[in-house]
Every structure is written in structure tokens, then in C-alpha cells.
Coordinates of C-alpha atoms in Angstrom, one line a residue:
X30 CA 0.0 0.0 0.0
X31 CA 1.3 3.3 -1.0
X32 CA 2.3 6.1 1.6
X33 CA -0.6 8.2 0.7
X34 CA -3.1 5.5 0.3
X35 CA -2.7 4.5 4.3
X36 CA -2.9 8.3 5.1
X37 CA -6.3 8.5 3.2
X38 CA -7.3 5.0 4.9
X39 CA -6.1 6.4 8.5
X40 CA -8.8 9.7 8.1
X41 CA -11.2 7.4 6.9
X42 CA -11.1 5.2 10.5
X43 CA -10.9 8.9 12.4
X44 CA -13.8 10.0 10.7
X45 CA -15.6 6.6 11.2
X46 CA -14.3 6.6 15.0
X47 CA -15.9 10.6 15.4
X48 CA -18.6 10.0 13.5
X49 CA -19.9 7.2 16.0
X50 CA -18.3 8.8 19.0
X51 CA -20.7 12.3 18.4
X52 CA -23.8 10.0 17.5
X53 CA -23.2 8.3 21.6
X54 CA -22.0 5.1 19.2
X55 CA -19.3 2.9 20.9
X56 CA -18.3 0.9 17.7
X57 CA -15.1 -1.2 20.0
X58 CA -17.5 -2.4 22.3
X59 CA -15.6 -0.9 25.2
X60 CA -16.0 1.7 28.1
X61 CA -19.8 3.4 29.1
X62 CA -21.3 7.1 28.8
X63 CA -20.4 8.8 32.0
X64 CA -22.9 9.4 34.4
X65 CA -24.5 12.6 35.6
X66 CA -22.4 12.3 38.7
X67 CA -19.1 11.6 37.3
X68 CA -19.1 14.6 35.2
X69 CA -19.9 16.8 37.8
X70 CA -17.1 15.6 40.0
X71 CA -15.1 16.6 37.4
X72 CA -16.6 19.7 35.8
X73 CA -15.8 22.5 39.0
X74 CA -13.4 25.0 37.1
X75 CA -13.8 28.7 37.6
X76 CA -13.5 30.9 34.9
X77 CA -11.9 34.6 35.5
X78 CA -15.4 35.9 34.9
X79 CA -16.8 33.7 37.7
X80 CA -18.7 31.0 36.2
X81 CA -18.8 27.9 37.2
X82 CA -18.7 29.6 41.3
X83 CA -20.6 27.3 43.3
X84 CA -22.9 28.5 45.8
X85 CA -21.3 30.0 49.0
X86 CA -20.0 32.8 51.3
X87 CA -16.6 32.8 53.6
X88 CA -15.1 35.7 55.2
X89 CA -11.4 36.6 55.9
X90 CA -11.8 35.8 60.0
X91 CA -13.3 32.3 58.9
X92 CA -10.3 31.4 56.6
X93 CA -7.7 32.7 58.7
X94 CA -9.1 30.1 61.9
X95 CA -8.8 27.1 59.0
X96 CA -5.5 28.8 57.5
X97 CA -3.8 28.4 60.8
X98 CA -5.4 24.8 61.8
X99 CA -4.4 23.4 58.4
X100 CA -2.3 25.1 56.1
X101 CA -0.1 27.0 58.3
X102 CA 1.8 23.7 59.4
X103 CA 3.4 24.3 55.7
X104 CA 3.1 27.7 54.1
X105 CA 3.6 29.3 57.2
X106 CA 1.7 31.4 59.4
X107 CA 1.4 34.1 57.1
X108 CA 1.9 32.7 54.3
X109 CA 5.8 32.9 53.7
X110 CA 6.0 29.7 53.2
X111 CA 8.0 27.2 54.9
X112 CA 10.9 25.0 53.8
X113 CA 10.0 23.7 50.1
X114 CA 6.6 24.7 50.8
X115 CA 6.2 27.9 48.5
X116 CA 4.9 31.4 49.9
X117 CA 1.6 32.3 49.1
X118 CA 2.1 36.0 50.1
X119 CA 4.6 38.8 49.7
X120 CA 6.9 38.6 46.5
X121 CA 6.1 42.1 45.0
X122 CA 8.8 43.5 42.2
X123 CA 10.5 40.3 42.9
X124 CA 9.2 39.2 39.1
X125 CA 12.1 41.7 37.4
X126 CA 14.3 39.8 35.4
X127 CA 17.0 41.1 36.4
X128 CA 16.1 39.9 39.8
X129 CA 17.4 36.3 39.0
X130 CA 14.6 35.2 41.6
X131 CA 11.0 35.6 41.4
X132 CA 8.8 34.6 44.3
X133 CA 5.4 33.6 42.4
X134 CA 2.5 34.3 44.9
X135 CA -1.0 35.3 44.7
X136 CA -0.1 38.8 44.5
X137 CA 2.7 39.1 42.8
X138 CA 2.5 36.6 40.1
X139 CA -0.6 35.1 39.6
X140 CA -3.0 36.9 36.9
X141 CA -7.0 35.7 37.5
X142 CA -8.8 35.5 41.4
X143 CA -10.0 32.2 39.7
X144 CA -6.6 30.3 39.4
X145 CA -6.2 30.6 43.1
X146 CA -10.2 29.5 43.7
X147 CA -9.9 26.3 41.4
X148 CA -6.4 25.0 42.9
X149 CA -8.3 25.3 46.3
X150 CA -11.0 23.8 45.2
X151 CA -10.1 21.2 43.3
X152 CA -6.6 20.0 45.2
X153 CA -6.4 21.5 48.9
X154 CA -6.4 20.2 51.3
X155 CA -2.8 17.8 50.5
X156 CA -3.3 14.0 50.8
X157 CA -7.3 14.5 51.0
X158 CA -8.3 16.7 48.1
X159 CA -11.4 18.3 47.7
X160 CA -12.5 17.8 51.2
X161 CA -13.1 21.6 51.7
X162 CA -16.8 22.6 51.4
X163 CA -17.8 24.9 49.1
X164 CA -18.2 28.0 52.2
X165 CA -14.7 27.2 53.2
X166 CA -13.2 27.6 49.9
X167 CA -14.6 31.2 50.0
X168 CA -13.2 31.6 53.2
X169 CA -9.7 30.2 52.5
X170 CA -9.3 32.2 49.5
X171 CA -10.3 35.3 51.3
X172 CA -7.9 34.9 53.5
X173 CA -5.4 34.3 50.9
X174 CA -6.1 38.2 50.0
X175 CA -6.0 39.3 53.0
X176 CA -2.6 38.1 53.5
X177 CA -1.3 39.5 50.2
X178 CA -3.3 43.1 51.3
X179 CA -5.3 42.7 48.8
X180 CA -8.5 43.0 50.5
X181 CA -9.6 44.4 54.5
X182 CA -9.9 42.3 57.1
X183 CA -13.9 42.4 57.2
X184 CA -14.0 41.3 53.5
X185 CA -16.6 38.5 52.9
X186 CA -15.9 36.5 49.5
X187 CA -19.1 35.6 47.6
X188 CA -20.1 35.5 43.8
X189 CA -21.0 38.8 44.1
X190 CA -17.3 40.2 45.3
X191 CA -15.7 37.7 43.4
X192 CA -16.0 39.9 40.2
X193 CA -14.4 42.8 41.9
X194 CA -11.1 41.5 43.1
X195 CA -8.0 42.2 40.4
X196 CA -4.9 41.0 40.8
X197 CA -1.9 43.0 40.6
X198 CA -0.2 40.7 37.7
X199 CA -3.7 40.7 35.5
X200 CA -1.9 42.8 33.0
X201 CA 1.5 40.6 33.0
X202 CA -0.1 37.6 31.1
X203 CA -1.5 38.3 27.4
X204 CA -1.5 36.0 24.1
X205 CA 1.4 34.1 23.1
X206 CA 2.3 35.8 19.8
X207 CA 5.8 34.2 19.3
X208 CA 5.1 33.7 16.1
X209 CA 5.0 37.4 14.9
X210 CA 7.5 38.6 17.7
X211 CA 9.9 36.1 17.6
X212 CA 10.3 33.6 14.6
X213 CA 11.2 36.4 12.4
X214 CA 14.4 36.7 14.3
X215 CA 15.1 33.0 14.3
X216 CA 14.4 32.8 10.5
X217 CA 17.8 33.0 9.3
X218 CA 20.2 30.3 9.5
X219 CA 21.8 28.8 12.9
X220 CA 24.8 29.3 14.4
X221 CA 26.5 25.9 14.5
X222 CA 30.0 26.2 15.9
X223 CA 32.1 29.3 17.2
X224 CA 29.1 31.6 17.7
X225 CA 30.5 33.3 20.8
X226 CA 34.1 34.7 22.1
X227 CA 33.2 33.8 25.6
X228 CA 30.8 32.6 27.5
X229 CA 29.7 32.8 31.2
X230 CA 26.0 32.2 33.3
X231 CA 23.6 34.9 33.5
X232 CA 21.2 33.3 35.6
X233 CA 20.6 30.2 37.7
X234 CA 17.2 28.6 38.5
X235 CA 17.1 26.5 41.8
X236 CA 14.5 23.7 41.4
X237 CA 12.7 22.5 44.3
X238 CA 10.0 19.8 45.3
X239 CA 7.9 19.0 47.7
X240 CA 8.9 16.9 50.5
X241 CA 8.0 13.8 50.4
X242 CA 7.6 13.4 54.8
X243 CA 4.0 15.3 54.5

């Protein structure tokens, strides 16, 4: 069989295996529709504009008593973070490059209120994920403002307030356009052998991981 003859004969089983797949077909005899319950376990992410929010209220006060009871034990009291544990507050103008070490925390780094809700939400607390209700999700992430001063201490976070909160780095992320900023200098042809007089390090990253005794 020619090249192009398999290629036409491999799209023709794709189409065949898409074709039953949108229809509910299972043609291979193998695996069952997901339920109604098994997609809603897994369909909880939050989208920067706030849907997908489930139901529920918590307060700053109400997230700082479960901060301290479960998460402190590992990111600190305040959220400085402890050993490999990473900080979850502080960090600001640490994200210069010329800094050499950025310290990526809610308020200095990350872009959307709804990054820091859905990691919550979907993989806190560690070893026994998604345990949290729904109230103390609100109240955790409140708290997680608070300690980056992002919010006062009587703030209550709800579906309404959710919509208000900005993060500092919102403007630091935008589309990837690589492809118009930097292929064009990457067009021409590569340097193969000799391409500098000298060369020395101008940065170092330090890779961690998380502790494996937690």
C-alpha cells in the first residue's frame, strides 16, 4: 500500500471513529457514557469571569481560623512559606528579570482571582483533596487576600465580590504571539560552531520539590 493511500485510509477510520463517538455510538464495544455524577465531579473550574462559582459565602476571620489549623503547618503562618513549601504572600517586584529570583505568589505573580479559587477547590487540602466545602473555599481564598493586602480584614468572599477582586499581575499575562514577535528573528540560518568569544551564566534557576515526609 502506498504512503498516501494508508494516510487516506487512516482519516477514513478517524472520521468513522468521530462520527460514532458524536452520535453516543461505541463501535469497539468498550468503556460506558459517564454518568451525571461523574461529570460533575469533574466539571468545577472557575472561569476569571466567575462562572462555574458554586454557591457560598466565607469571610477573611473564617479562613484565617482554618489557614492556621491546616495550612499554616506548611506555608507558614502568614503565608511565607516554609521549607519547600512555596509562599503564598509577599513577593512584590521580585518578578524583574533582572532579579534572577522571582517569588510567584498570589499577588505578585498570579493573573485571575479564579486560578487561586480552582487550585483550592479542586486540590487543597494535600493527601485529601477536595474535602473543603464549598463555604470554606470562599473563606480560605479570602484569606489568601488578605494576607497579600489585597482585600480588609472584614471582607466576605461571595459570587457577588468575586467579580471585583483584580490581581496586581492581570496585565503581566496576554496571548502568546511568538510567532509574529519572535520567529522572524530566528528565521535566518543557525549558528553551528564558534558563535560566541566567551561565555559565562547569567542566571541560575534553583528547582525544588515538595517533601515527600508530609
Amino acid at each position: 500500500m502506498s504512503r498516501s493511500a494508508e494516510i487516506r485510509g487512516a482519516g477514513a477510520i478517524a472520521a468513522l471513529v468521530l462520527l460514532g463517538a458524536s452520535a453516543g455510538a461505541q463501535p469497539f464495544g468498550l468503556g460506558r457514557p459517564a454518568t451525571p455524577a461523574e461529570i460533575a465531579a469533574w466539571d468545577i473550574d472557575v472561569r476569571p469571569d466567575g462562572q462555574g462559582l458554586p454557591p457560598g459565602a466565607g469571610s477573611v476571620a473564617e479562613g484565617e481560623a482554618l489557614f492556621n489549623e491546616v495550612c499554616a503547618a506548611c506555608h507558614g503562618d502568614f503565608g511565607e512559606g516554609l521549607g519547600l513549601y512555596p509562599a503564598l504572600a509577599g513577593g512584590e517586584g521580585t518578578l524583574d528579570t533582572e532579579n534572577g529570583r522571582p517569588v510567584k505568589t498570589i499577588g505578585s505573580f498570579v493573573p485571575y482571582l479564579s486560578t487561586i479559587f480552582d487550585f483550592v477547590h479542586r486540590a487543597k487540602p494535600f493527601g485529601d483533596a477536595q474535602s473543603y466545602s464549598d463555604d470554606e473555599v470562599y473563606a480560605l481564598v479570602a484569606y489568601l487576600l488578605y494576607l497579600n493586602d489585597l482585600v480588609g480584614e472584614d471582607f466576605t468572599l461571595s459570587r457577588t465580590s468575586f467579580t471585583a477582586v483584580r490581581l496586581p499581575n492581570e496585565a503581566g499575562f496576554f496571548p502568546d504571539d511568538r510567532a509574529q514577535s519572535e520567529r522572524p528573528g530566528f528565521s535566518h540560518p543557525p549558528c553551528m560552531s564558534r558563535c560566541r568569544d566567551d561565555v559565562r551564566v547569567t542566571g541560575r534557576a534553583i528547582a525544588g520539590v515538595t517533601p515527600d515526609n508530609r
